[in-house]
Each structure stands twice: as C-alpha cells, then as structure tokens.
Amino acid sequence: MKKNNQKLFKGRHLRRKDFKSKKYRSRRYRRKQFGGKKLPIKPDRHLLVEICKWVFKIVIVCFLAFVSVWYMGQRVSTIGDSMSPLLKNGDVVLTNRIVYNATTPKRGDIIIFKPKGNNNDHYYIKRIVGMPGETIQVIENNIYINGKKLDEDYATSKISDAGIIGEPTKIASDEYFVLGDDRENSEDSRNADIGNVKRSYIYGKAWFVVSPRKHFGFVR
C-alpha cells in the first residue's frame, strides 16, 4: 500500500526551490502537476497598486477642480452700465470667493453683493470707495474721506447727485460705501434702497471677465 502511494505521488513531488521557478508559476505546468484542475489566479499586487494610484490622482484632480470652480469660478452677469467703462451690460465675470477669507476688502476693490443681504435680489457689482469707520462726503463732484479729497486712479464720471453723502456720513465699523464708476447711472450706497454694504453681504471679488470675448481679461 505504501509503495502504491509513493507511485501516485511521485510525479507531483516538488522541492521548495521548484515553487519559485518560472516553470512552476506557469498556469499550464501547474494544471498538469495538479491533475488538470484550474487553480485560482492571484491578483497582481503591482497592478492593484498602480490602479489605486490612478484612482487617487483622479479623485484629487476632481476635488481641486471642484474647489477652483466653487471658490474662483462662480459666474455673475453684469446688469446695466453702472460700472462702465470697465464693465458693460451683459459682461460675465468670475467671482473670487476665497480672497476675503484671507484678507479684508480694500478701497478700489470691485465687489459682488446683494443689497441688504436680500437673497431674492440680483447681484450688484460696485467699487469700494469708503472703508469702515470713515466719514465720507461729496463736495463739488469730488469725494472726500475724513475731510481729505480722494484721488481715484480709474475712470469715473462726475457726481451730479450726491444722495445721502451730500452731508458728512459716518460709515459703520462693519460696512463699506460703494459706488459705480458711471456715477450718473448707478444705484449704489448713495441710495437708501442699497445703502452701505455689510461685510457679511459681500459674495466675493470680481476678478476676470469671461464673456463676451472682446472684453475677455482681468478686472482692474
């Protein structure tokens, strides 16, 4: 009986070094040695690692694309010509929503906001002229901040209607006074319906015009 068992096992006896040989690792040889049965194929570990790397890279790219669009690529259409000649009616601008998480709004910034935080209203695009805590007034078509004339290095029209800043007006500590560059045709902080803009009402900063093509470029 012992001799018969040895004969049956004779053709299948493998030394330890045989398991490491290329011949043993071939499917055809292993099936022949083990009675023609199909053996389970072990997954290629290197291939799995490469697949995981590719999946990780795709996830990172998708995440960065989402963050870029959400914080830097939100589109807002310009309504009216109150920011002419810089922005025209119908111009589509991109909004930088993250900049004011790192810094505070500055004089001259072109911001996007909703008046009095009214979510049912459309977005307004205006330029910051007065900063929190300052006193602003219009005298003979010129803007005065804390009694000193404001020098503006961008194109604007004259102010024929001073509105509420015909008299010295104190700006609250968390508010900004905004004007359109075309001051003859702008609804802005001079009007009671718009008023000063609270920091929490600012949606972001206009930084790039994407449409139409002839106006394509950075907002300055």
PDB file of C-alpha atoms in Angstrom:
ATOM      1  CA  MET A   1       0.000   0.000   0.000  1.00  0.00           C
ATOM      2  CA  LYS A   2       2.862   2.320   0.888  1.00  0.00           C
ATOM      3  CA  LYS A   3       4.561   1.647  -2.470  1.00  0.00           C
ATOM      4  CA  ASN A   4       1.357   2.448  -4.372  1.00  0.00           C
ATOM      5  CA  ASN A   5       1.013   5.779  -2.590  1.00  0.00           C
ATOM      6  CA  GLN A   6       4.606   6.615  -3.455  1.00  0.00           C
ATOM      7  CA  LYS A   7       3.952   5.861  -7.135  1.00  0.00           C
ATOM      8  CA  LEU A   8       0.876   8.089  -7.183  1.00  0.00           C
ATOM      9  CA  PHE A   9       2.729  10.980  -5.593  1.00  0.00           C
ATOM     10  CA  LYS A  10       5.955  10.527  -7.488  1.00  0.00           C
ATOM     11  CA  GLY A  11       5.063  12.789 -10.429  1.00  0.00           C
ATOM     12  CA  ARG A  12       3.741  15.528  -8.144  1.00  0.00           C
ATOM     13  CA  HIS A  13       6.566  15.773  -5.640  1.00  0.00           C
ATOM     14  CA  LEU A  14       8.070  19.269  -5.741  1.00  0.00           C
ATOM     15  CA  ARG A  15      11.046  20.642  -3.910  1.00  0.00           C
ATOM     16  CA  ARG A  16      10.881  24.065  -2.280  1.00  0.00           C
ATOM     17  CA  LYS A  17      13.008  25.710  -4.947  1.00  0.00           C
ATOM     18  CA  ASP A  18      10.598  24.445  -7.619  1.00  0.00           C
ATOM     19  CA  PHE A  19       7.861  26.706  -6.268  1.00  0.00           C
ATOM     20  CA  LYS A  20       9.973  29.735  -7.113  1.00  0.00           C
ATOM     21  CA  SER A  21      10.801  28.682 -10.642  1.00  0.00           C
ATOM     22  CA  LYS A  22       9.223  30.305 -13.711  1.00  0.00           C
ATOM     23  CA  LYS A  23       8.185  26.872 -14.893  1.00  0.00           C
ATOM     24  CA  TYR A  24       6.157  26.261 -11.736  1.00  0.00           C
ATOM     25  CA  ARG A  25       4.495  29.673 -11.937  1.00  0.00           C
ATOM     26  CA  SER A  26       3.145  28.975 -15.421  1.00  0.00           C
ATOM     27  CA  ARG A  27      -0.538  28.004 -15.429  1.00  0.00           C
ATOM     28  CA  ARG A  28      -0.125  25.140 -17.874  1.00  0.00           C
ATOM     29  CA  TYR A  29       2.571  23.454 -15.756  1.00  0.00           C
ATOM     30  CA  ARG A  30       0.638  23.823 -12.519  1.00  0.00           C
ATOM     31  CA  ARG A  31      -2.542  22.440 -14.049  1.00  0.00           C
ATOM     32  CA  LYS A  32      -0.576  19.428 -15.338  1.00  0.00           C
ATOM     33  CA  GLN A  33       1.026  18.781 -11.960  1.00  0.00           C
ATOM     34  CA  PHE A  34      -2.209  19.079 -10.005  1.00  0.00           C
ATOM     35  CA  GLY A  35      -4.477  16.898 -12.086  1.00  0.00           C
ATOM     36  CA  GLY A  36      -5.580  19.393 -14.740  1.00  0.00           C
ATOM     37  CA  LYS A  37      -7.622  21.444 -12.282  1.00  0.00           C
ATOM     38  CA  LYS A  38      -7.744  25.209 -12.771  1.00  0.00           C
ATOM     39  CA  LEU A  39      -6.086  26.966  -9.889  1.00  0.00           C
ATOM     40  CA  PRO A  40      -7.267  30.326  -8.585  1.00  0.00           C
ATOM     41  CA  ILE A  41      -5.302  33.199 -10.109  1.00  0.00           C
ATOM     42  CA  LYS A  42      -3.809  35.532  -7.542  1.00  0.00           C
ATOM     43  CA  PRO A  43      -4.279  39.218  -8.364  1.00  0.00           C
ATOM     44  CA  ASP A  44      -1.185  41.092  -9.450  1.00  0.00           C
ATOM     45  CA  ARG A  45      -0.239  43.222  -6.456  1.00  0.00           C
ATOM     46  CA  HIS A  46       1.739  45.668  -8.576  1.00  0.00           C
ATOM     47  CA  LEU A  47      -1.245  46.164 -10.875  1.00  0.00           C
ATOM     48  CA  LEU A  48      -3.546  46.814  -7.923  1.00  0.00           C
ATOM     49  CA  VAL A  49      -1.117  49.399  -6.546  1.00  0.00           C
ATOM     50  CA  GLU A  50      -0.995  51.185  -9.897  1.00  0.00           C
ATOM     51  CA  ILE A  51      -4.814  51.192 -10.159  1.00  0.00           C
ATOM     52  CA  CYS A  52      -5.104  52.646  -6.646  1.00  0.00           C
ATOM     53  CA  LYS A  53      -2.616  55.379  -7.545  1.00  0.00           C
ATOM     54  CA  TRP A  54      -4.588  56.318 -10.649  1.00  0.00           C
ATOM     55  CA  VAL A  55      -7.869  56.381  -8.726  1.00  0.00           C
ATOM     56  CA  PHE A  56      -6.282  58.580  -6.043  1.00  0.00           C
ATOM     57  CA  LYS A  57      -4.952  61.010  -8.671  1.00  0.00           C
ATOM     58  CA  ILE A  58      -8.356  61.228 -10.365  1.00  0.00           C
ATOM     59  CA  VAL A  59     -10.060  61.952  -7.039  1.00  0.00           C
ATOM     60  CA  ILE A  60      -7.526  64.701  -6.238  1.00  0.00           C
ATOM     61  CA  VAL A  61      -7.941  66.307  -9.676  1.00  0.00           C
ATOM     62  CA  CYS A  62     -11.743  66.242  -9.370  1.00  0.00           C
ATOM     63  CA  PHE A  63     -11.541  67.740  -5.879  1.00  0.00           C
ATOM     64  CA  LEU A  64      -9.211  70.554  -6.989  1.00  0.00           C
ATOM     65  CA  ALA A  65     -11.431  71.262  -9.997  1.00  0.00           C
ATOM     66  CA  PHE A  66     -14.486  71.496  -7.734  1.00  0.00           C
ATOM     67  CA  VAL A  67     -12.712  73.827  -5.293  1.00  0.00           C
ATOM     68  CA  SER A  68     -11.437  76.015  -8.143  1.00  0.00           C
ATOM     69  CA  VAL A  69     -14.884  76.383  -9.691  1.00  0.00           C
ATOM     70  CA  TRP A  70     -16.653  76.868  -6.360  1.00  0.00           C
ATOM     71  CA  TYR A  71     -14.271  79.483  -4.969  1.00  0.00           C
ATOM     72  CA  MET A  72     -12.821  81.106  -8.102  1.00  0.00           C
ATOM     73  CA  GLY A  73     -15.157  80.322 -10.984  1.00  0.00           C
ATOM     74  CA  GLN A  74     -18.662  81.352  -9.961  1.00  0.00           C
ATOM     75  CA  ARG A  75     -20.144  83.407 -12.802  1.00  0.00           C
ATOM     76  CA  VAL A  76     -22.109  86.610 -12.292  1.00  0.00           C
ATOM     77  CA  SER A  77     -23.651  88.685 -15.088  1.00  0.00           C
ATOM     78  CA  THR A  78     -23.313  92.462 -15.085  1.00  0.00           C
ATOM     79  CA  ILE A  79     -26.721  94.143 -15.142  1.00  0.00           C
ATOM     80  CA  GLY A  80     -26.691  97.685 -16.512  1.00  0.00           C
ATOM     81  CA  ASP A  81     -23.802 100.006 -17.297  1.00  0.00           C
ATOM     82  CA  SER A  82     -23.164 101.363 -13.815  1.00  0.00           C
ATOM     83  CA  MET A  83     -19.571 100.083 -13.948  1.00  0.00           C
ATOM     84  CA  SER A  84     -18.871 101.496 -17.423  1.00  0.00           C
ATOM     85  CA  PRO A  85     -16.358 101.874 -18.974  1.00  0.00           C
ATOM     86  CA  LEU A  86     -14.749  98.951 -17.102  1.00  0.00           C
ATOM     87  CA  LEU A  87     -17.740  96.599 -17.303  1.00  0.00           C
ATOM     88  CA  LYS A  88     -20.583  96.686 -19.779  1.00  0.00           C
ATOM     89  CA  ASN A  89     -24.145  95.411 -19.530  1.00  0.00           C
ATOM     90  CA  GLY A  90     -24.140  91.644 -20.056  1.00  0.00           C
ATOM     91  CA  ASP A  91     -20.470  91.101 -19.226  1.00  0.00           C
ATOM     92  CA  VAL A  92     -19.976  87.819 -17.354  1.00  0.00           C
ATOM     93  CA  VAL A  93     -17.384  87.988 -14.584  1.00  0.00           C
ATOM     94  CA  LEU A  94     -15.801  85.335 -12.393  1.00  0.00           C
ATOM     95  CA  THR A  95     -16.011  85.740  -8.637  1.00  0.00           C
ATOM     96  CA  ASN A  96     -13.149  85.158  -6.229  1.00  0.00           C
ATOM     97  CA  ARG A  97     -14.974  83.907  -3.139  1.00  0.00           C
ATOM     98  CA  ILE A  98     -11.936  82.906  -1.103  1.00  0.00           C
ATOM     99  CA  VAL A  99      -9.862  86.097  -1.181  1.00  0.00           C
ATOM    100  CA  TYR A 100     -11.760  87.776   1.645  1.00  0.00           C
ATOM    101  CA  ASN A 101     -11.278  84.760   3.892  1.00  0.00           C
ATOM    102  CA  ALA A 102      -7.576  85.612   3.915  1.00  0.00           C
ATOM    103  CA  THR A 103      -7.700  89.416   3.645  1.00  0.00           C
ATOM    104  CA  THR A 104     -10.167  92.237   4.184  1.00  0.00           C
ATOM    105  CA  PRO A 105     -11.758  94.193   1.304  1.00  0.00           C
ATOM    106  CA  LYS A 106      -9.714  97.180   0.173  1.00  0.00           C
ATOM    107  CA  ARG A 107     -10.558 100.561  -1.277  1.00  0.00           C
ATOM    108  CA  GLY A 108     -10.854 100.250  -5.043  1.00  0.00           C
ATOM    109  CA  ASP A 109     -11.896  96.575  -4.970  1.00  0.00           C
ATOM    110  CA  ILE A 110     -14.802  95.682  -7.235  1.00  0.00           C
ATOM    111  CA  ILE A 111     -17.119  93.560  -5.154  1.00  0.00           C
ATOM    112  CA  ILE A 112     -20.213  91.477  -5.792  1.00  0.00           C
ATOM    113  CA  PHE A 113     -23.013  91.603  -3.248  1.00  0.00           C
ATOM    114  CA  LYS A 114     -26.752  91.570  -2.678  1.00  0.00           C
ATOM    115  CA  PRO A 115     -28.237  94.776  -1.203  1.00  0.00           C
ATOM    116  CA  LYS A 116     -29.071  94.358   2.478  1.00  0.00           C
ATOM    117  CA  GLY A 117     -28.416  90.638   2.100  1.00  0.00           C
ATOM    118  CA  ASN A 118     -31.665  90.142   0.180  1.00  0.00           C
ATOM    119  CA  ASN A 119     -31.341  86.699  -1.431  1.00  0.00           C
ATOM    120  CA  ASN A 120     -34.291  87.426  -3.724  1.00  0.00           C
ATOM    121  CA  ASP A 121     -32.456  90.327  -5.353  1.00  0.00           C
ATOM    122  CA  HIS A 122     -29.883  90.046  -8.151  1.00  0.00           C
ATOM    123  CA  TYR A 123     -26.163  90.516  -7.591  1.00  0.00           C
ATOM    124  CA  TYR A 124     -24.758  94.046  -7.760  1.00  0.00           C
ATOM    125  CA  ILE A 125     -21.222  94.845  -8.902  1.00  0.00           C
ATOM    126  CA  LYS A 126     -19.730  98.048  -7.467  1.00  0.00           C
ATOM    127  CA  ARG A 127     -16.425  99.570  -6.370  1.00  0.00           C
ATOM    128  CA  ILE A 128     -15.480 100.135  -2.739  1.00  0.00           C
ATOM    129  CA  VAL A 129     -14.881 103.827  -2.066  1.00  0.00           C
ATOM    130  CA  GLY A 130     -15.412 104.249   1.666  1.00  0.00           C
ATOM    131  CA  MET A 131     -13.936 101.979   4.359  1.00  0.00           C
ATOM    132  CA  PRO A 132     -15.344 101.048   7.785  1.00  0.00           C
ATOM    133  CA  GLY A 133     -15.180 103.855  10.345  1.00  0.00           C
ATOM    134  CA  GLU A 134     -14.506 106.606   7.791  1.00  0.00           C
ATOM    135  CA  THR A 135     -16.532 109.752   7.159  1.00  0.00           C
ATOM    136  CA  ILE A 136     -17.445 110.290   3.500  1.00  0.00           C
ATOM    137  CA  GLN A 137     -18.862 113.327   1.717  1.00  0.00           C
ATOM    138  CA  VAL A 138     -19.237 114.669  -1.821  1.00  0.00           C
ATOM    139  CA  ILE A 139     -18.237 118.308  -2.379  1.00  0.00           C
ATOM    140  CA  GLU A 140     -18.346 119.818  -5.874  1.00  0.00           C
ATOM    141  CA  ASN A 141     -18.229 116.453  -7.677  1.00  0.00           C
ATOM    142  CA  ASN A 142     -15.323 115.233  -5.581  1.00  0.00           C
ATOM    143  CA  ILE A 143     -15.287 112.566  -2.868  1.00  0.00           C
ATOM    144  CA  TYR A 144     -13.795 113.474   0.492  1.00  0.00           C
ATOM    145  CA  ILE A 145     -12.712 110.882   3.047  1.00  0.00           C
ATOM    146  CA  ASN A 146     -12.254 112.198   6.587  1.00  0.00           C
ATOM    147  CA  GLY A 147     -12.026 115.724   5.159  1.00  0.00           C
ATOM    148  CA  LYS A 148      -9.394 114.870   2.502  1.00  0.00           C
ATOM    149  CA  LYS A 149     -10.055 114.662  -1.226  1.00  0.00           C
ATOM    150  CA  LEU A 150      -9.919 111.101  -2.576  1.00  0.00           C
ATOM    151  CA  ASP A 151      -7.635 110.586  -5.562  1.00  0.00           C
ATOM    152  CA  GLU A 152      -9.030 107.848  -7.806  1.00  0.00           C
ATOM    153  CA  ASP A 153      -6.798 106.196 -10.428  1.00  0.00           C
ATOM    154  CA  TYR A 154      -9.652 104.728 -12.502  1.00  0.00           C
ATOM    155  CA  ALA A 155     -12.087 106.257 -14.975  1.00  0.00           C
ATOM    156  CA  THR A 156     -15.301 107.645 -13.470  1.00  0.00           C
ATOM    157  CA  SER A 157     -17.996 110.127 -14.387  1.00  0.00           C
ATOM    158  CA  LYS A 158     -18.925 113.221 -12.408  1.00  0.00           C
ATOM    159  CA  ILE A 159     -21.297 113.073  -9.463  1.00  0.00           C
ATOM    160  CA  SER A 160     -24.286 115.300 -10.057  1.00  0.00           C
ATOM    161  CA  ASP A 161     -26.415 113.580  -7.401  1.00  0.00           C
ATOM    162  CA  ALA A 162     -24.608 113.183  -4.094  1.00  0.00           C
ATOM    163  CA  GLY A 163     -27.516 111.415  -2.432  1.00  0.00           C
ATOM    164  CA  ILE A 164     -27.036 110.743   1.273  1.00  0.00           C
ATOM    165  CA  ILE A 165     -23.362 111.800   1.141  1.00  0.00           C
ATOM    166  CA  GLY A 166     -24.211 115.379   0.302  1.00  0.00           C
ATOM    167  CA  GLU A 167     -23.526 115.752   4.009  1.00  0.00           C
ATOM    168  CA  PRO A 168     -20.730 114.128   6.040  1.00  0.00           C
ATOM    169  CA  THR A 169     -21.733 110.497   6.589  1.00  0.00           C
ATOM    170  CA  LYS A 170     -20.084 108.137   9.057  1.00  0.00           C
ATOM    171  CA  ILE A 171     -19.617 104.560   7.831  1.00  0.00           C
ATOM    172  CA  ALA A 172     -20.244 101.839  10.421  1.00  0.00           C
ATOM    173  CA  SER A 173     -17.374  99.614  11.584  1.00  0.00           C
ATOM    174  CA  ASP A 174     -18.573  96.588   9.606  1.00  0.00           C
ATOM    175  CA  GLU A 175     -19.754  98.364   6.444  1.00  0.00           C
ATOM    176  CA  TYR A 176     -18.358  99.621   3.141  1.00  0.00           C
ATOM    177  CA  PHE A 177     -19.511 102.506   0.954  1.00  0.00           C
ATOM    178  CA  VAL A 178     -19.694 101.519  -2.722  1.00  0.00           C
ATOM    179  CA  LEU A 179     -20.188 103.453  -5.954  1.00  0.00           C
ATOM    180  CA  GLY A 180     -20.496 102.578  -9.620  1.00  0.00           C
ATOM    181  CA  ASP A 181     -17.822 104.005 -11.925  1.00  0.00           C
ATOM    182  CA  ASP A 182     -20.539 105.582 -14.071  1.00  0.00           C
ATOM    183  CA  ARG A 183     -21.937 107.674 -11.261  1.00  0.00           C
ATOM    184  CA  GLU A 184     -24.589 109.313 -13.386  1.00  0.00           C
ATOM    185  CA  ASN A 185     -26.241 105.926 -13.977  1.00  0.00           C
ATOM    186  CA  SER A 186     -25.608 103.919 -10.860  1.00  0.00           C
ATOM    187  CA  GLU A 187     -27.712 102.728  -7.955  1.00  0.00           C
ATOM    188  CA  ASP A 188     -25.258 102.399  -5.114  1.00  0.00           C
ATOM    189  CA  SER A 189     -24.643 103.374  -1.488  1.00  0.00           C
ATOM    190  CA  ARG A 190     -25.927 106.886  -2.172  1.00  0.00           C
ATOM    191  CA  ASN A 191     -29.425 105.399  -2.420  1.00  0.00           C
ATOM    192  CA  ALA A 192     -31.324 104.306   0.669  1.00  0.00           C
ATOM    193  CA  ASP A 193     -32.503 101.127  -1.107  1.00  0.00           C
ATOM    194  CA  ILE A 194     -28.904  99.977  -1.463  1.00  0.00           C
ATOM    195  CA  GLY A 195     -27.125 101.680   1.406  1.00  0.00           C
ATOM    196  CA  ASN A 196     -23.785 100.662   2.820  1.00  0.00           C
ATOM    197  CA  VAL A 197     -22.671  97.076   2.290  1.00  0.00           C
ATOM    198  CA  LYS A 198     -22.013  94.934   5.341  1.00  0.00           C
ATOM    199  CA  ARG A 199     -19.022  92.614   5.232  1.00  0.00           C
ATOM    200  CA  SER A 200     -21.319  89.596   5.538  1.00  0.00           C
ATOM    201  CA  TYR A 201     -23.255  90.683   2.407  1.00  0.00           C
ATOM    202  CA  ILE A 202     -20.187  90.554   0.165  1.00  0.00           C
ATOM    203  CA  TYR A 203     -20.302  87.499  -2.080  1.00  0.00           C
ATOM    204  CA  GLY A 204     -16.795  87.944  -3.469  1.00  0.00           C
ATOM    205  CA  LYS A 205     -14.468  89.992  -5.619  1.00  0.00           C
ATOM    206  CA  ALA A 206     -14.845  90.342  -9.402  1.00  0.00           C
ATOM    207  CA  TRP A 207     -11.520  89.345 -10.936  1.00  0.00           C
ATOM    208  CA  PHE A 208     -11.969  88.166 -14.533  1.00  0.00           C
ATOM    209  CA  VAL A 209     -14.293  88.816 -17.491  1.00  0.00           C
ATOM    210  CA  VAL A 210     -15.034  85.631 -19.448  1.00  0.00           C
ATOM    211  CA  SER A 211     -17.703  86.930 -21.814  1.00  0.00           C
ATOM    212  CA  PRO A 212     -18.049  88.474 -24.336  1.00  0.00           C
ATOM    213  CA  ARG A 213     -14.731  87.656 -25.985  1.00  0.00           C
ATOM    214  CA  LYS A 214     -13.901  91.284 -26.811  1.00  0.00           C
ATOM    215  CA  HIS A 215     -13.932  92.127 -23.080  1.00  0.00           C
ATOM    216  CA  PHE A 216     -12.013  88.964 -22.085  1.00  0.00           C
ATOM    217  CA  GLY A 217      -9.407  89.669 -19.415  1.00  0.00           C
ATOM    218  CA  PHE A 218      -8.669  90.622 -15.847  1.00  0.00           C
ATOM    219  CA  VAL A 219     -10.804  93.156 -13.969  1.00  0.00           C
ATOM    220  CA  ARG A 220      -8.603  96.056 -12.871  1.00  0.00           C
TER     221      ARG A 220
END
